[in-house]
Amino acid sequence: MFSIHGEWKIEVRGNVVVQWFSGTWNEEAIIAYVKEFRAKASPLKGSPWAIVSSFEDWELGVPAIDKHIEEHCQWFKDNGCSKDCHIYTKSAAKEMQLERLIPHTDAYYERQVFTNAKDASTWLASHGFLIDGLSINRIANK
């Protein structure tokens, strides 16, 4: 087993999971992250909730993380996540990996990509998930 490569922070604010990701991720990182995410998001199960994720400082991941991301996404969709935001400056590499792995919009789940927290929070608020852009940005600065 290798040491974890990659960093993350997860906070639950009301019915919104706010996340920040950094570095290049290996399989050990995704396994530890998923475990923490499920522990923190489990109290939200049974009612609609949202995720907002800052990928600005994320630098991609090894191919071994793909299967874990797909399983993780299915878990959060199955457990009430109905809206999902990604925030990052336009990047072909990030878009290629993230948008290939993360589920696309369907009847019960919608995902959008934004370049800033203000637009993401406005979109979430329009769907009843109240979180301000400053709260989203703060997690990266802790």
XYZ file of N, CA, C and O in Angstrom:
568
model
N 0.850 -1.185 0.000
C 0.000 0.000 0.000
C 0.890 1.241 0.000
O 1.887 1.302 0.685
N 0.487 2.226 -0.762
C 1.237 3.469 -0.879
C 0.659 4.520 0.061
O -0.463 4.396 0.533
N 1.411 5.569 0.289
C 0.876 6.684 1.067
C -0.098 7.476 0.183
O -0.039 7.398 -1.042
N -0.958 8.220 0.841
C -1.976 8.997 0.131
C -1.327 10.172 -0.591
O -0.540 10.914 -0.004
N -1.678 10.303 -1.868
C -1.272 11.462 -2.666
C -2.538 12.153 -3.130
O -3.338 11.572 -3.855
N -2.709 13.385 -2.710
C -3.912 14.151 -2.994
C -4.485 14.659 -1.692
O -4.315 14.041 -0.643
N -5.115 15.808 -1.749
C -5.709 16.400 -0.555
C -7.162 16.759 -0.829
O -7.534 17.016 -1.976
N -7.941 16.833 0.240
C -9.344 17.207 0.124
C -9.832 17.753 1.456
O -9.238 17.489 2.502
N -10.900 18.494 1.394
C -11.640 18.966 2.567
C -13.112 18.788 2.243
O -13.534 19.043 1.121
N -13.869 18.358 3.232
C -15.312 18.148 3.063
C -16.033 18.782 4.248
O -15.688 18.506 5.402
N -17.015 19.617 3.961
C -17.866 20.201 4.998
C -19.320 20.074 4.551
O -19.610 20.190 3.366
N -20.184 19.851 5.509
C -21.619 19.839 5.217
C -22.196 21.134 5.762
O -22.033 21.451 6.943
N -22.827 21.888 4.876
C -23.472 23.158 5.234
C -24.951 23.020 4.916
O -25.338 23.106 3.746
N -25.768 22.753 5.932
C -27.197 22.540 5.696
C -27.398 21.296 4.856
O -27.004 20.198 5.255
N -27.972 21.458 3.676
C -28.198 20.312 2.783
C -27.249 20.344 1.576
O -27.575 19.845 0.509
N -26.061 20.940 1.791
C -25.059 21.026 0.733
C -23.721 20.496 1.260
O -23.252 20.921 2.320
N -23.129 19.583 0.502
C -21.773 19.118 0.796
C -20.825 19.993 -0.015
O -20.942 20.073 -1.236
N -19.912 20.671 0.677
C -18.937 21.551 0.038
C -17.582 20.859 0.109
O -17.165 20.416 1.179
N -16.902 20.780 -1.056
C -15.636 20.050 -1.117
C -14.560 20.854 -1.835
O -14.863 21.665 -2.710
N -13.322 20.576 -1.496
C -12.156 21.153 -2.155
C -11.166 20.022 -2.394
O -10.978 19.157 -1.538
N -10.567 20.029 -3.576
C -9.605 18.992 -3.942
C -8.305 19.625 -4.404
O -8.318 20.679 -5.049
N -7.193 18.951 -4.108
C -5.883 19.470 -4.488
C -4.940 18.324 -4.816
O -5.088 17.209 -4.306
N -3.972 18.619 -5.666
C -2.900 17.678 -5.956
C -3.263 16.614 -6.971
O -4.340 16.622 -7.567
N -2.329 15.709 -7.151
C -2.505 14.561 -8.030
C -2.908 13.380 -7.164
O -2.227 13.066 -6.187
N -3.979 12.709 -7.545
C -4.570 11.667 -6.697
C -4.147 10.265 -7.099
O -4.114 9.920 -8.279
N -3.904 9.446 -6.054
C -3.686 8.021 -6.276
C -4.875 7.245 -5.697
O -5.814 7.832 -5.138
N -4.838 5.932 -5.859
C -5.960 5.101 -5.419
C -6.170 5.175 -3.904
O -7.313 5.177 -3.429
N -5.114 5.269 -3.148
C -5.241 5.357 -1.689
C -5.991 6.626 -1.282
O -6.792 6.605 -0.343
N -5.759 7.709 -2.006
C -6.467 8.959 -1.697
C -7.961 8.821 -1.947
O -8.770 9.227 -1.102
N -8.340 8.269 -3.076
C -9.771 8.175 -3.391
C -10.487 7.254 -2.404
O -11.616 7.535 -1.991
N -9.838 6.194 -1.971
C -10.446 5.281 -0.997
C -10.689 5.996 0.330
O -11.774 5.902 0.912
N -9.691 6.738 0.805
C -9.840 7.469 2.066
C -10.883 8.583 1.939
O -11.701 8.800 2.842
N -10.859 9.289 0.814
C -11.833 10.363 0.578
C -13.267 9.820 0.595
O -14.145 10.394 1.244
N -13.520 8.745 -0.127
C -14.870 8.174 -0.208
C -15.366 7.787 1.184
O -16.524 8.044 1.540
N -14.499 7.203 1.976
C -14.883 6.812 3.336
C -15.301 8.037 4.150
O -16.332 8.030 4.819
N -14.512 9.110 4.075
C -14.845 10.336 4.808
C -16.127 10.976 4.262
O -16.983 11.421 5.024
N -16.257 11.017 2.946
C -17.446 11.608 2.325
C -18.708 10.894 2.801
O -19.682 11.544 3.202
N -18.708 9.585 2.764
C -19.905 8.831 3.164
C -20.251 9.077 4.624
O -21.427 9.204 4.977
N -19.246 9.148 5.474
C -19.495 9.409 6.896
C -20.132 10.783 7.087
O -21.087 10.932 7.855
N -19.636 11.780 6.371
C -20.157 13.137 6.539
C -21.495 13.347 5.834
O -22.325 14.117 6.305
N -21.729 12.684 4.696
C -22.959 12.882 3.933
C -24.099 11.976 4.379
O -25.261 12.266 4.073
N -23.818 10.917 5.087
C -24.874 9.966 5.475
C -26.057 10.602 6.197
O -27.197 10.205 5.971
N -25.858 11.613 7.067
C -27.026 12.237 7.707
C -27.986 12.915 6.722
O -29.141 13.160 7.065
N -27.538 13.192 5.503
C -28.391 13.831 4.501
C -29.293 12.840 3.760
O -30.233 13.265 3.077
N -28.979 11.566 3.875
C -29.764 10.555 3.163
C -31.234 10.664 3.544
O -31.566 10.935 4.684
N -32.098 10.475 2.553
C -33.533 10.507 2.805
C -34.199 11.810 2.413
O -35.419 11.900 2.448
N -33.403 12.820 2.091
C -33.960 14.075 1.588
C -33.023 14.596 0.504
O -31.864 14.199 0.453
N -33.493 15.484 -0.356
C -32.629 15.989 -1.427
C -31.454 16.805 -0.875
O -31.615 17.565 0.082
N -30.307 16.623 -1.478
C -29.127 17.391 -1.101
C -28.269 17.634 -2.335
O -28.536 17.088 -3.400
N -27.278 18.498 -2.175
C -26.437 18.906 -3.302
C -24.964 18.808 -2.926
O -24.610 18.752 -1.743
N -24.134 18.833 -3.958
C -22.687 18.842 -3.785
C -22.131 19.998 -4.600
O -22.549 20.225 -5.736
N -21.172 20.710 -4.021
C -20.398 21.696 -4.777
C -18.923 21.384 -4.521
O -18.499 21.246 -3.379
N -18.178 21.212 -5.611
C -16.784 20.768 -5.523
C -15.857 21.729 -6.241
O -16.042 21.998 -7.429
N -14.851 22.216 -5.521
C -13.836 23.064 -6.132
C -12.672 22.189 -6.586
O -11.980 21.567 -5.772
N -12.470 22.150 -7.893
C -11.369 21.393 -8.487
C -10.253 22.316 -8.983
O -9.387 21.879 -9.731
N -10.279 23.569 -8.556
C -9.296 24.544 -9.048
C -7.855 24.086 -8.766
O -6.976 24.260 -9.601
N -7.617 23.492 -7.599
C -6.264 23.079 -7.210
C -5.992 21.597 -7.473
O -4.932 21.093 -7.118
N -6.941 20.914 -8.069
C -6.800 19.482 -8.359
C -5.971 19.311 -9.626
O -6.113 20.060 -10.583
N -5.106 18.307 -9.612
C -4.184 18.100 -10.734
C -4.354 16.744 -11.411
O -3.389 16.193 -11.923
N -5.530 16.188 -11.411
C -5.861 14.908 -12.043
C -5.529 13.730 -11.129
O -5.037 13.890 -10.030
N -5.818 12.540 -11.635
C -5.595 11.329 -10.862
C -5.151 10.191 -11.752
O -5.341 10.219 -12.967
N -4.572 9.173 -11.118
C -4.125 7.996 -11.848
C -5.342 7.199 -12.320
O -6.423 7.302 -11.731
N -5.196 6.385 -13.361
C -6.341 5.617 -13.875
C -7.000 4.708 -12.837
O -8.198 4.430 -12.935
N -6.277 4.287 -11.811
C -6.840 3.397 -10.793
C -7.953 4.047 -9.980
O -8.728 3.347 -9.327
N -8.087 5.378 -10.035
C -9.165 6.022 -9.269
C -10.504 5.946 -9.987
O -11.546 6.124 -9.361
N -10.486 5.678 -11.286
C -11.716 5.743 -12.090
C -12.846 4.897 -11.535
O -13.968 5.383 -11.359
N -12.586 3.632 -11.248
C -13.658 2.743 -10.768
C -14.221 3.218 -9.431
O -15.421 3.125 -9.181
N -13.368 3.775 -8.585
C -13.829 4.274 -7.284
C -14.711 5.512 -7.453
O -15.709 5.663 -6.750
N -14.344 6.381 -8.390
C -15.155 7.573 -8.652
C -16.527 7.173 -9.181
O -17.549 7.692 -8.742
N -16.552 6.230 -10.106
C -17.838 5.785 -10.662
C -18.734 5.194 -9.578
O -19.924 5.501 -9.512
N -18.175 4.358 -8.697
C -18.955 3.771 -7.596
C -19.413 4.851 -6.615
O -20.550 4.833 -6.136
N -18.539 5.800 -6.326
C -18.862 6.898 -5.421
C -20.020 7.729 -5.967
O -20.970 8.052 -5.242
N -19.959 8.052 -7.233
C -21.023 8.841 -7.853
C -22.355 8.107 -7.810
O -23.398 8.718 -7.545
N -22.323 6.819 -8.052
C -23.558 6.044 -7.970
C -24.103 6.062 -6.554
O -25.307 6.190 -6.343
N -23.217 5.976 -5.556
C -23.649 6.019 -4.163
C -24.356 7.329 -3.855
O -25.435 7.341 -3.280
N -23.731 8.468 -4.221
C -24.379 9.724 -3.849
C -25.667 9.948 -4.621
O -26.624 10.495 -4.079
N -25.749 9.494 -5.860
C -27.016 9.605 -6.595
C -28.093 8.736 -5.948
O -29.241 9.147 -5.813
N -27.726 7.526 -5.546
C -28.675 6.600 -4.921
C -29.140 7.087 -3.547
O -30.152 6.617 -3.034
N -28.385 8.004 -2.953
C -28.678 8.432 -1.594
C -29.142 9.882 -1.479
O -29.010 10.497 -0.432
N -29.692 10.438 -2.557
C -30.390 11.710 -2.472
C -29.733 12.927 -3.092
O -30.331 13.997 -3.097
N -28.504 12.811 -3.610
C -27.888 13.971 -4.244
C -28.613 14.244 -5.559
O -28.652 13.401 -6.446
N -29.182 15.448 -5.669
C -29.923 15.780 -6.884
C -29.250 16.870 -7.719
O -29.537 16.998 -8.907
N -28.377 17.662 -7.119
C -27.646 18.713 -7.839
C -26.165 18.604 -7.493
O -25.800 18.310 -6.352
N -25.325 18.871 -8.491
C -23.883 18.690 -8.333
C -23.171 19.766 -9.146
O -23.461 19.922 -10.335
N -22.294 20.516 -8.519
C -21.540 21.584 -9.201
C -20.050 21.292 -9.149
O -19.525 20.950 -8.096
N -19.393 21.497 -10.251
C -17.931 21.495 -10.307
C -17.491 22.916 -10.579
O -18.091 23.609 -11.412
N -16.436 23.333 -9.906
C -15.883 24.665 -10.132
C -14.411 24.520 -10.491
O -13.637 23.940 -9.719
N -14.055 25.015 -11.674
C -12.649 25.077 -12.076
C -12.528 25.936 -13.320
O -13.448 26.040 -14.119
N -11.353 26.560 -13.447
C -11.038 27.323 -14.638
C -10.967 26.351 -15.802
O -10.503 25.218 -15.638
N -11.419 26.779 -16.952
C -11.419 25.903 -18.136
C -10.088 25.177 -18.262
O -9.030 25.791 -18.208
N -10.170 23.852 -18.391
C -8.986 23.008 -18.511
C -9.372 21.755 -19.283
O -10.209 20.979 -18.819
N -8.773 21.562 -20.423
C -9.101 20.385 -21.236
C -8.787 19.097 -20.485
O -9.552 18.132 -20.537
N -7.680 19.064 -19.767
C -7.294 17.846 -19.044
C -8.284 17.529 -17.925
O -8.726 16.390 -17.774
N -8.650 18.525 -17.125
C -9.616 18.309 -16.050
C -10.964 17.915 -16.628
O -11.612 16.983 -16.148
N -11.377 18.636 -17.647
C -12.669 18.331 -18.269
C -12.689 16.911 -18.797
O -13.663 16.185 -18.614
N -11.604 16.491 -19.416
C -11.551 15.148 -19.992
C -11.721 14.080 -18.908
O -12.510 13.161 -19.053
N -11.002 14.211 -17.788
C -11.108 13.192 -16.757
C -12.403 13.319 -15.961
O -13.125 12.347 -15.794
N -12.730 14.493 -15.489
C -13.914 14.655 -14.645
C -15.210 14.398 -15.392
O -16.078 13.663 -14.917
N -15.353 14.991 -16.531
C -16.630 14.902 -17.231
C -16.841 13.536 -17.877
O -17.952 13.150 -18.174
N -15.788 12.777 -18.012
C -15.916 11.402 -18.501
C -16.409 10.476 -17.384
O -17.181 9.556 -17.612
N -15.983 10.743 -16.160
C -16.279 9.840 -15.043
C -17.550 10.190 -14.283
O -18.236 9.305 -13.788
N -17.844 11.461 -14.153
C -18.975 11.900 -13.340
C -20.258 11.750 -14.158
O -20.282 12.074 -15.339
N -21.335 11.275 -13.536
C -22.573 11.057 -14.299
C -23.133 12.341 -14.894
O -22.935 13.433 -14.369
N -23.823 12.169 -15.971
C -24.471 13.289 -16.634
C -25.899 13.427 -16.133
O -26.440 12.533 -15.492
N -26.516 14.521 -16.452
C -27.865 14.821 -16.004
C -28.845 13.728 -16.429
O -28.773 13.222 -17.541
N -29.734 13.378 -15.498
C -30.828 12.457 -15.808
C -32.079 12.986 -15.107
O -32.091 14.132 -14.663
N -33.091 12.176 -14.995
C -34.364 12.649 -14.440
C -34.268 13.090 -12.975
O -35.055 13.916 -12.523
N -33.303 12.548 -12.213
C -33.231 12.824 -10.780
C -31.939 13.510 -10.343
O -31.750 13.793 -9.164
N -31.048 13.762 -11.273
C -29.728 14.300 -10.941
C -29.288 15.256 -12.038
O -29.458 14.971 -13.228
N -28.733 16.396 -11.618
C -28.242 17.365 -12.599
C -26.876 17.872 -12.148
O -26.679 18.229 -10.990
N -25.942 17.930 -13.085
C -24.597 18.415 -12.820
C -24.284 19.569 -13.758
O -24.630 19.532 -14.926
N -23.634 20.590 -13.204
C -23.210 21.754 -13.974
C -21.753 22.070 -13.643
O -21.291 21.788 -12.536
N -21.053 22.676 -14.594
C -19.672 23.103 -14.396
C -19.638 24.623 -14.448
O -20.223 25.235 -15.344
N -18.962 25.223 -13.475
C -18.845 26.673 -13.380
C -17.379 27.059 -13.237
O -16.560 26.258 -12.802
N -17.078 28.310 -13.560
C -15.705 28.800 -13.405
C -15.523 29.595 -12.120
O -14.404 29.988 -11.809
N -16.617 29.811 -11.361
C -16.487 30.542 -10.097
C -17.590 30.132 -9.122
O -18.645 29.632 -9.527
N -17.314 30.369 -7.839
C -18.227 29.958 -6.768
C -19.525 30.754 -6.779
O -20.580 30.223 -6.432
N -19.474 32.018 -7.166
C -20.688 32.845 -7.173
C -21.738 32.270 -8.126
O -22.906 32.136 -7.767
N -21.320 31.906 -9.331
C -22.275 31.334 -10.290
C -22.799 29.983 -9.810
O -23.981 29.671 -9.978
N -21.927 29.183 -9.213
C -22.359 27.885 -8.683
C -23.389 28.074 -7.579
O -24.425 27.389 -7.553
N -23.134 29.016 -6.655
C -24.083 29.228 -5.550
C -25.407 29.789 -6.056
O -26.472 29.432 -5.536
N -25.370 30.622 -7.076
C -26.607 31.156 -7.664
C -27.431 30.027 -8.269
O -28.657 29.953 -8.070
N -26.782 29.139 -9.004
C -27.484 28.008 -9.607
C -28.072 27.092 -8.532
O -29.236 26.700 -8.616
N -27.285 26.784 -7.510
C -27.802 25.932 -6.428
C -28.990 26.597 -5.738
O -29.997 25.933 -5.463
N -28.893 27.879 -5.463
C -29.993 28.604 -4.799
C -31.266 28.562 -5.634
O -32.370 28.455 -5.091
N -31.120 28.604 -6.951
C -32.305 28.549 -7.817
C -33.020 27.203 -7.719
O -34.156 27.065 -8.146
N -32.350 26.220 -7.119
C -32.942 24.893 -6.923
C -33.191 24.589 -5.446
O -33.426 23.444 -5.074
N -33.124 25.621 -4.591
C -33.449 25.456 -3.181
C -32.299 25.053 -2.283
O -32.505 24.738 -1.109
N -31.065 25.080 -2.780
C -29.891 24.719 -1.981
C -29.106 25.997 -1.710
O -28.436 26.524 -2.597
N -29.212 26.490 -0.471
C -28.652 27.793 -0.158
C -27.240 27.679 0.402
O -27.023 27.135 1.478
N -26.304 28.195 -0.346
C -24.899 28.281 0.060
C -24.324 29.484 -0.682
O -24.580 29.657 -1.870
N -23.582 30.320 0.017
C -23.052 31.495 -0.672
C -21.655 31.212 -1.210
O -20.950 30.318 -0.739
N -21.270 31.987 -2.207
C -19.975 31.810 -2.847
C -18.816 31.938 -1.883
O -17.817 31.231 -2.001
N -18.928 32.820 -0.885
C -17.848 32.973 0.099
C -17.655 31.701 0.911
O -16.532 31.318 1.216
N -18.752 31.024 1.286
C -18.639 29.757 2.014
C -17.941 28.690 1.190
O -17.177 27.892 1.719
N -18.208 28.709 -0.094
C -17.560 27.744 -0.979
C -16.064 28.053 -1.067
O -15.232 27.152 -0.931
N -15.708 29.305 -1.243
C -14.304 29.687 -1.348
C -13.533 29.491 -0.044
O -12.357 29.173 -0.058
N -14.211 29.666 1.090
C -13.550 29.549 2.392
C -12.951 28.176 2.644
O -11.910 28.071 3.280
N -13.590 27.135 2.158
C -13.102 25.785 2.437
C -11.696 25.585 1.869
O -10.873 24.901 2.461
N -11.400 26.199 0.748
C -10.078 26.061 0.144
C -9.007 26.816 0.926
O -7.824 26.497 0.815
N -9.420 27.780 1.714
C -8.457 28.615 2.430
C -8.250 28.217 3.885
O -7.555 28.908 4.599
N -8.864 27.130 4.315
C -8.720 26.697 5.715
C -7.444 25.922 5.915
O -6.959 25.262 5.071
